[in-house]
Short mmCIF file of C-alpha atoms in Angstrom, two decimals:
data_model
loop_
_atom_site.label_atom_id
_atom_site.label_comp_id
_atom_site.label_asym_id
_atom_site.label_seq_id
_atom_site.Cartn_x
_atom_site.Cartn_y
_atom_site.Cartn_z
CA MET A 1 0.05 0.02 -0.03
CA THR A 2 0.94 3.42 -1.03
CA THR A 3 0.18 6.63 1.30
CA SER A 4 0.53 10.11 1.33
CA GLY A 5 1.03 10.52 4.93
CA LEU A 6 -2.39 12.74 4.51
CA VAL A 7 -4.89 10.48 6.88
CA PRO A 8 -2.59 8.95 10.10
CA GLU A 9 -4.81 7.78 12.04
CA SER A 10 -6.27 4.40 9.95
CA SER A 11 -5.08 3.62 6.85
CA PRO A 12 -6.44 0.77 4.31
CA ARG A 13 -3.58 -1.86 5.35
CA SER A 14 -4.50 -1.29 9.01
CA ALA A 15 -8.37 -1.56 9.08
CA ARG A 16 -9.94 -4.32 11.15
CA ARG A 17 -11.55 -6.30 8.56
CA GLY A 18 -14.71 -8.20 9.19
CA ALA A 19 -16.01 -5.56 10.11
CA ASP A 20 -19.79 -5.88 7.16
CA GLY A 21 -21.96 -4.88 9.62
CA ASP A 22 -20.64 -1.50 10.13
CA TYR A 23 -22.30 -0.14 6.12
CA PRO A 24 -25.25 -1.66 6.84
CA ARG A 25 -25.98 0.35 9.96
CA LEU A 26 -24.86 3.12 8.52
CA LEU A 27 -27.00 2.97 5.74
CA ARG A 28 -30.12 1.85 8.10
CA ARG A 29 -29.24 5.12 9.37
CA ILE A 30 -29.43 7.21 6.08
CA SER A 31 -32.58 5.49 5.17
CA GLU A 32 -34.62 6.47 8.34
CA ALA A 33 -33.08 10.30 7.45
CA GLY A 34 -34.78 10.12 3.95
CA LEU A 35 -31.43 10.80 1.65
CA MET A 36 -31.85 7.38 -1.04
CA ASP A 37 -35.06 9.53 -1.55
CA ARG A 38 -35.20 10.89 -5.23
CA ARG A 39 -35.41 14.28 -6.37
CA PRO A 40 -37.52 14.71 -8.97
CA GLY A 41 -37.82 18.48 -8.55
CA TYR A 42 -34.01 19.12 -8.53
CA TYR A 43 -33.95 17.55 -11.07
CA ILE A 44 -35.99 18.94 -12.66
CA VAL A 45 -34.28 22.47 -12.56
CA ARG A 46 -30.69 21.36 -12.98
CA LEU A 47 -31.67 19.35 -16.29
CA GLY A 48 -33.04 23.15 -17.34
CA LEU A 49 -31.10 25.34 -16.18
CA VAL A 50 -27.65 23.04 -17.74
CA GLY A 51 -29.68 22.61 -20.62
CA ALA A 52 -30.59 26.19 -20.78
CA ALA A 53 -26.42 27.46 -20.82
CA PHE A 54 -25.57 25.09 -23.35
CA ALA A 55 -28.58 25.85 -26.52
CA GLY A 56 -27.96 29.52 -24.91
CA GLY A 57 -23.98 29.20 -25.89
CA TRP A 58 -24.18 28.10 -29.15
CA ALA A 59 -26.71 30.73 -29.67
CA ALA A 60 -24.65 33.24 -28.21
CA PHE A 61 -21.69 31.67 -30.40
CA ALA A 62 -23.89 32.20 -33.61
CA LEU A 63 -25.12 35.37 -33.04
CA ILE A 64 -21.22 37.05 -32.06
CA GLY A 65 -20.36 35.23 -34.86
CA ASP A 66 -16.24 36.99 -36.71
CA SER A 67 -15.45 38.00 -33.73
CA TRP A 68 -12.23 37.57 -30.60
CA TRP A 69 -14.98 38.19 -28.26
CA THR A 70 -16.05 34.40 -29.15
CA LEU A 71 -13.14 33.40 -26.89
CA LEU A 72 -15.86 34.68 -24.43
CA ILE A 73 -17.78 32.23 -25.36
CA ALA A 74 -15.52 29.28 -25.51
CA GLY A 75 -14.08 29.82 -22.20
CA PHE A 76 -18.16 29.92 -20.79
CA MET A 77 -18.80 26.43 -22.68
CA ALA A 78 -15.87 24.57 -21.40
CA VAL A 79 -18.02 25.02 -17.98
CA THR A 80 -20.94 24.51 -20.25
CA PHE A 81 -19.41 21.03 -21.21
CA ALA A 82 -18.71 20.41 -17.83
CA GLN A 83 -21.93 20.36 -16.40
CA VAL A 84 -23.59 18.28 -19.13
CA ALA A 85 -20.95 15.68 -18.10
CA LEU A 86 -21.38 15.95 -14.46
CA VAL A 87 -25.32 15.48 -15.31
CA MET A 88 -24.75 12.62 -17.55
CA HIS A 89 -22.62 11.58 -14.26
CA ASP A 90 -25.17 11.75 -11.87
CA VAL A 91 -28.15 9.80 -14.82
CA ALA A 92 -25.42 7.39 -14.85
CA HIS A 93 -25.91 6.36 -11.21
CA ARG A 94 -29.57 6.21 -11.48
CA GLN A 95 -29.83 9.19 -9.41
CA VAL A 96 -32.43 10.71 -11.76
CA PHE A 97 -33.91 7.56 -13.21
CA ARG A 98 -35.07 3.85 -11.37
CA LEU A 99 -34.21 2.38 -14.39
CA ARG A 100 -31.32 1.36 -16.85
CA ARG A 101 -33.29 1.51 -20.09
CA PRO A 102 -33.73 5.59 -20.03
CA ALA A 103 -30.46 6.15 -17.45
CA GLU A 104 -28.55 4.75 -20.87
CA LEU A 105 -30.49 6.75 -23.52
CA MET A 106 -30.46 10.46 -21.38
CA GLY A 107 -26.94 9.52 -20.95
CA ARG A 108 -25.89 8.58 -24.63
CA ILE A 109 -27.83 11.66 -25.96
CA VAL A 110 -26.67 14.04 -23.72
CA GLY A 111 -22.91 12.89 -23.51
CA ASN A 112 -22.01 11.19 -26.78
CA ALA A 113 -24.30 13.50 -28.81
CA GLY A 114 -24.06 16.77 -26.66
CA ILE A 115 -19.97 16.64 -25.42
CA GLY A 116 -19.03 13.52 -27.73
CA LEU A 117 -18.29 11.98 -24.55
CA GLY A 118 -18.77 8.24 -24.67
CA TYR A 119 -21.00 7.34 -22.47
CA GLY A 120 -20.29 3.47 -22.64
CA TRP A 121 -16.53 3.72 -21.99
CA TRP A 122 -17.31 5.89 -19.25
CA GLN A 123 -19.36 4.15 -17.65
CA ASP A 124 -17.43 0.78 -17.70
CA LYS A 125 -14.42 2.39 -17.11
CA HIS A 126 -16.22 4.41 -13.37
CA THR A 127 -18.53 1.29 -12.24
CA ARG A 128 -14.69 -0.20 -12.04
CA HIS A 129 -13.52 3.20 -9.82
CA HIS A 130 -16.00 2.82 -7.15
CA ALA A 131 -15.56 -0.21 -7.14
CA ASN A 132 -12.11 -0.13 -6.10
CA PRO A 133 -10.99 3.04 -5.40
CA ASN A 134 -7.75 4.10 -5.47
CA HIS A 135 -6.58 0.32 -5.85
CA GLU A 136 -3.92 0.26 -8.22
CA GLU A 137 -3.90 -3.11 -10.10
CA LEU A 138 -8.35 -2.27 -10.79
CA ASP A 139 -9.19 1.04 -10.86
CA PRO A 140 -7.93 2.92 -14.31
CA ASP A 141 -8.05 5.51 -12.67
CA VAL A 142 -4.52 5.49 -11.01
CA ALA A 143 -3.23 3.32 -13.81
CA PRO A 144 0.23 4.71 -14.42
CA ASP A 145 -0.54 5.91 -18.10
CA ILE A 146 0.68 9.06 -18.30
CA LEU A 147 1.66 10.05 -14.59
CA VAL A 148 1.99 7.63 -11.49
CA TRP A 149 -0.22 7.80 -8.21
CA SER A 150 2.58 5.95 -6.53
CA GLN A 151 6.68 4.94 -6.15
CA ARG A 152 5.80 1.12 -6.80
CA GLN A 153 4.51 2.48 -9.94
CA ALA A 154 6.50 4.51 -10.59
CA ARG A 155 9.94 2.28 -10.03
CA SER A 156 8.07 0.06 -12.99
CA SER A 157 7.24 2.65 -15.19
CA ARG A 158 7.70 3.00 -19.27
CA GLY A 159 7.89 5.42 -22.32
CA ALA A 160 5.87 8.98 -21.16
CA ALA A 161 4.81 7.78 -17.45
CA ARG A 162 8.94 7.60 -16.70
CA LEU A 163 9.21 11.00 -18.64
CA ILE A 164 6.71 12.80 -17.32
CA GLY A 165 6.55 11.58 -13.77
CA ARG A 166 9.91 13.60 -13.13
CA ALA A 167 8.01 16.66 -12.90
CA GLN A 168 4.58 15.12 -13.16
CA ALA A 169 3.55 18.00 -10.39
CA TYR A 170 4.47 20.98 -12.35
CA LEU A 171 2.69 19.21 -15.16
CA PHE A 172 -0.01 18.25 -13.80
CA PHE A 173 -2.84 21.52 -14.21
CA PRO A 174 -0.83 22.37 -17.62
CA LEU A 175 -1.25 18.42 -18.85
CA LEU A 176 -5.24 18.63 -18.09
CA LEU A 177 -5.55 21.13 -20.68
CA LEU A 178 -5.58 18.18 -23.14
CA GLU A 179 -7.55 15.81 -20.65
CA GLY A 180 -10.78 17.14 -23.18
CA LEU A 181 -9.32 15.85 -26.58
CA ASN A 182 -7.74 12.43 -24.52
CA LEU A 183 -11.39 12.13 -22.93
CA HIS A 184 -13.37 12.26 -26.90
CA LEU A 185 -10.78 9.94 -28.27
CA ALA A 186 -10.89 7.69 -24.92
CA GLY A 187 -14.48 7.04 -26.33
CA VAL A 188 -13.75 6.91 -29.79
CA ARG A 189 -11.25 3.98 -29.32
CA ALA A 190 -13.58 1.99 -26.55
CA LEU A 191 -15.90 1.49 -30.12
CA ARG A 192 -13.58 -1.45 -30.83
CA ASN A 193 -14.33 -2.51 -27.26
CA ARG A 194 -16.87 -5.38 -27.64
CA SER A 195 -18.22 -4.76 -24.46
CA VAL A 196 -19.85 -1.69 -25.20
CA LYS A 197 -22.96 -1.91 -25.31
CA HIS A 198 -24.35 -0.70 -28.94
CA ARG A 199 -21.46 0.10 -30.29
CA GLY A 200 -23.02 0.94 -32.79
CA VAL A 201 -25.24 4.00 -31.92
CA GLU A 202 -22.71 4.84 -29.30
CA GLY A 203 -20.43 5.46 -32.41
CA ALA A 204 -23.33 7.47 -34.28
CA LEU A 205 -23.45 9.62 -32.50
CA LEU A 206 -20.12 10.14 -31.01
CA PHE A 207 -19.45 10.92 -35.17
CA THR A 208 -22.65 12.79 -35.41
CA HIS A 209 -21.29 15.19 -32.38
CA PHE A 210 -18.28 15.72 -33.84
CA ALA A 211 -19.20 16.21 -37.61
CA LEU A 212 -21.96 19.13 -36.24
CA TYR A 213 -19.11 20.46 -33.83
CA LEU A 214 -16.85 21.10 -36.26
CA THR A 215 -19.59 22.01 -38.80
CA ALA A 216 -20.84 25.24 -36.65
CA VAL A 217 -17.31 26.30 -35.08
CA PHE A 218 -15.82 26.62 -39.42
CA ALA A 219 -19.21 27.68 -40.81
CA VAL A 220 -19.27 30.74 -38.09
CA LEU A 221 -15.34 31.53 -37.59
CA PRO A 222 -12.59 31.58 -40.35
CA ALA A 223 -10.13 28.98 -39.87
CA ASP A 224 -7.80 31.30 -37.41
CA LYS A 225 -10.54 32.52 -35.09
CA ALA A 226 -12.19 28.93 -35.16
CA LEU A 227 -9.19 26.99 -34.48
CA ALA A 228 -8.78 29.72 -31.17
CA PHE A 229 -12.11 28.68 -30.48
CA ILE A 230 -11.65 25.23 -30.54
CA ALA A 231 -7.94 24.91 -28.41
CA VAL A 232 -9.57 27.40 -25.80
CA HIS A 233 -12.74 25.60 -25.19
CA GLN A 234 -11.32 21.76 -25.40
CA GLY A 235 -8.63 23.01 -23.48
CA LEU A 236 -10.54 24.73 -20.53
CA PHE A 237 -13.01 21.82 -20.68
CA GLY A 238 -10.56 19.05 -19.97
CA LEU A 239 -8.37 22.03 -17.23
CA TYR A 240 -12.61 22.29 -15.63
CA MET A 241 -12.87 18.55 -15.49
CA GLY A 242 -9.44 17.61 -14.38
CA CYS A 243 -9.85 20.62 -12.19
CA ILE A 244 -12.94 19.12 -10.27
CA PHE A 245 -12.11 15.28 -10.07
CA ALA A 246 -8.80 15.80 -8.95
CA PRO A 247 -9.12 16.58 -5.07
CA ASN A 248 -11.55 13.42 -5.21
CA HIS A 249 -8.82 10.59 -4.99
CA LYS A 250 -5.48 11.97 -5.70
CA GLY A 251 -2.74 11.87 -3.08
CA MET A 252 -5.21 9.11 -0.81
CA PRO A 253 -4.37 5.75 0.36
CA THR A 254 -3.93 3.01 -2.50
CA LEU A 255 -4.10 0.05 -2.67
CA THR A 256 -2.40 -3.32 -4.26
CA GLY A 257 -2.76 -6.56 -4.25
CA ASP A 258 -5.53 -8.48 -2.31
CA GLU A 259 -5.71 -5.74 0.21
CA ARG A 260 -9.03 -5.59 0.27
CA PRO A 261 -10.98 -3.70 3.66
CA ASP A 262 -14.45 -3.71 3.86
CA TYR A 263 -16.69 -1.87 1.75
CA LEU A 264 -17.02 1.03 4.32
CA ARG A 265 -13.83 1.37 4.57
CA ARG A 266 -12.41 1.38 0.46
CA GLN A 267 -14.96 3.96 0.70
CA VAL A 268 -13.45 6.44 3.45
CA LEU A 269 -10.13 5.96 3.38
CA THR A 270 -9.13 6.57 0.18
CA SER A 271 -11.88 9.51 -0.79
CA ARG A 272 -11.60 13.34 -0.23
CA ASN A 273 -13.98 15.53 0.79
CA VAL A 274 -14.49 19.01 0.16
CA ARG A 275 -15.64 21.47 2.00
CA GLY A 276 -17.21 24.65 1.03
CA GLY A 277 -20.20 26.45 0.74
CA VAL A 278 -23.20 26.50 -2.48
CA LEU A 279 -20.71 28.14 -5.02
CA THR A 280 -18.62 25.25 -4.20
CA ASP A 281 -21.42 22.35 -4.98
CA ILE A 282 -22.49 23.97 -7.59
CA ALA A 283 -18.34 23.86 -9.25
CA LEU A 284 -18.08 20.56 -8.01
CA GLY A 285 -21.59 18.78 -9.07
CA GLY A 286 -21.77 17.47 -5.79
CA LEU A 287 -18.53 15.76 -5.77
CA ASN A 288 -17.05 17.87 -3.28
CA TYR A 289 -19.16 15.23 -0.84
CA GLN A 290 -16.88 12.18 -2.54
CA ILE A 291 -17.01 10.07 0.10
CA GLU A 292 -20.98 9.66 0.97
CA HIS A 293 -21.16 10.08 -2.72
CA HIS A 294 -18.64 6.83 -2.97
CA LEU A 295 -20.63 5.79 -0.18
CA PHE A 296 -24.17 5.63 -2.07
CA PRO A 297 -23.70 6.08 -5.66
CA SER A 298 -27.27 6.40 -6.47
CA MET A 299 -27.75 8.87 -3.77
CA PRO A 300 -29.48 11.97 -5.73
CA THR A 301 -26.58 15.28 -5.39
CA PRO A 302 -28.71 17.52 -3.35
CA ASN A 303 -28.82 15.10 -0.13
CA LEU A 304 -24.99 15.01 -0.07
CA ARG A 305 -24.54 17.74 1.54
CA HIS A 306 -27.35 16.35 4.20
CA ALA A 307 -25.04 13.03 4.26
CA ARG A 308 -22.01 14.06 5.49
CA LEU A 309 -23.50 15.06 8.73
CA ILE A 310 -24.08 11.69 9.70
CA VAL A 311 -21.45 10.16 7.86
CA ARG A 312 -19.29 12.09 9.46
CA ASP A 313 -20.10 11.60 13.17
CA TYR A 314 -20.59 7.41 12.40
CA CYS A 315 -16.52 7.74 11.58
CA ALA A 316 -16.19 8.72 14.66
CA GLU A 317 -18.29 6.71 16.25
CA ILE A 318 -16.49 3.63 14.74
CA GLY A 319 -12.95 5.02 14.61
CA VAL A 320 -12.16 5.30 10.53
CA ALA A 321 -10.29 8.52 9.50
CA TYR A 322 -12.28 10.63 8.22
CA HIS A 323 -11.30 13.64 5.71
CA GLU A 324 -11.72 16.81 3.91
CA THR A 325 -10.06 19.89 3.24
CA GLY A 326 -11.09 23.31 1.61
CA LEU A 327 -10.13 23.54 -2.29
CA LEU A 328 -7.09 24.33 -2.76
CA SER A 329 -5.84 22.66 0.19
CA SER A 330 -6.78 19.51 -1.24
CA TYR A 331 -4.94 20.98 -4.84
CA ARG A 332 -2.01 21.04 -2.57
CA GLU A 333 -2.24 17.31 -0.88
CA ALA A 334 -2.70 15.85 -4.67
CA LEU A 335 0.51 17.89 -5.83
CA ARG A 336 2.17 17.21 -2.88
CA HIS A 337 1.55 13.82 -3.51
CA LEU A 338 2.50 13.89 -6.97
CA HIS A 339 6.06 14.96 -6.01
CA HIS A 340 6.64 12.72 -3.29
CA VAL A 341 5.73 9.66 -5.71
CA GLY A 342 7.75 10.08 -7.93
CA ALA A 343 10.81 10.80 -6.44
CA PRO A 344 12.12 7.97 -7.61
CA LEU A 345 12.24 8.83 -11.19
CA ARG A 346 13.90 12.51 -10.32
CA HIS A 347 17.23 9.56 -8.73
CA PRO A 348 18.29 7.35 -11.13
CA ASP A 349 20.51 5.35 -8.96
CA GLU A 350 17.73 4.57 -6.39
CA LEU A 351 15.22 3.32 -9.49
CA SER A 352 18.69 1.24 -10.67
CA ALA A 353 18.98 0.20 -7.78
CA ALA A 354 15.84 -1.04 -6.52
CA GLY A 355 15.46 -2.90 -10.51
#
């Protein structure tokens, strides 16, 4: 197991096993508080506002036309695309619809067709993440692709991860400017995977989005402004998406091998909450209550902040570390961790000795 030293009170390795009764007791308290109940009114308003912002952004883009002011619209649309992605996230977790079919239908519409993000690919990846958060072999979000998430990964890294890992704490936010493009490409690459359901529909919606997006941009703007618009829009979209998800688990303890704490500890000890008010809740889509979201994935987003008090007190009662911090502190913790785990790559003598 690799830890960042941020949660000294407890760790997945030292967490007592055989505590499977802890989660049912917590779930009972949450259910009795009515926090698993649906919130249709909230989602009607939220989907309406996000939809209006999405349509309004494109309308403003068309009205402003051939002007460098359109780059402001690109920034606005980056935020809107990320908010659409957060809606897709809630839909995929059955927070909006109880049944699978309407959830998948809306997920593909808002994801594939709306913002060019492959719903099938993302749902498969995100499901595996929820089952084993921060497990180096089982969680795709901590796979050593471009970045490394533990010194163990650093010592065995190859290619881009070996090169970038040396300075990854400094490169993290600049690299997020490419995350939007990476999300689009990942959805396209996943179309070759037979495990993705309805690949024909997924692909048709994805490529329809790309075609309409590029047609609209180049029809309204000359080439130089069009390319600038795409760069600003996609770059800020990726940056914002990364800033939403980075505080959740980065820098928290990681698991390896057969390290499998019980469900409650597996979710709580690897997750971080971010304190803040209404603006933080809106900006992060409620994912700042990451501990509660991981414990109760189908809980409607507006109920998470109420569940926080119950979960925090319960964790104190049973002696499980519950970690929360401010937004800027969460980034500092994540960057400090990235710098720490990259140490073997900055010291070749240590790396060769380990090999």
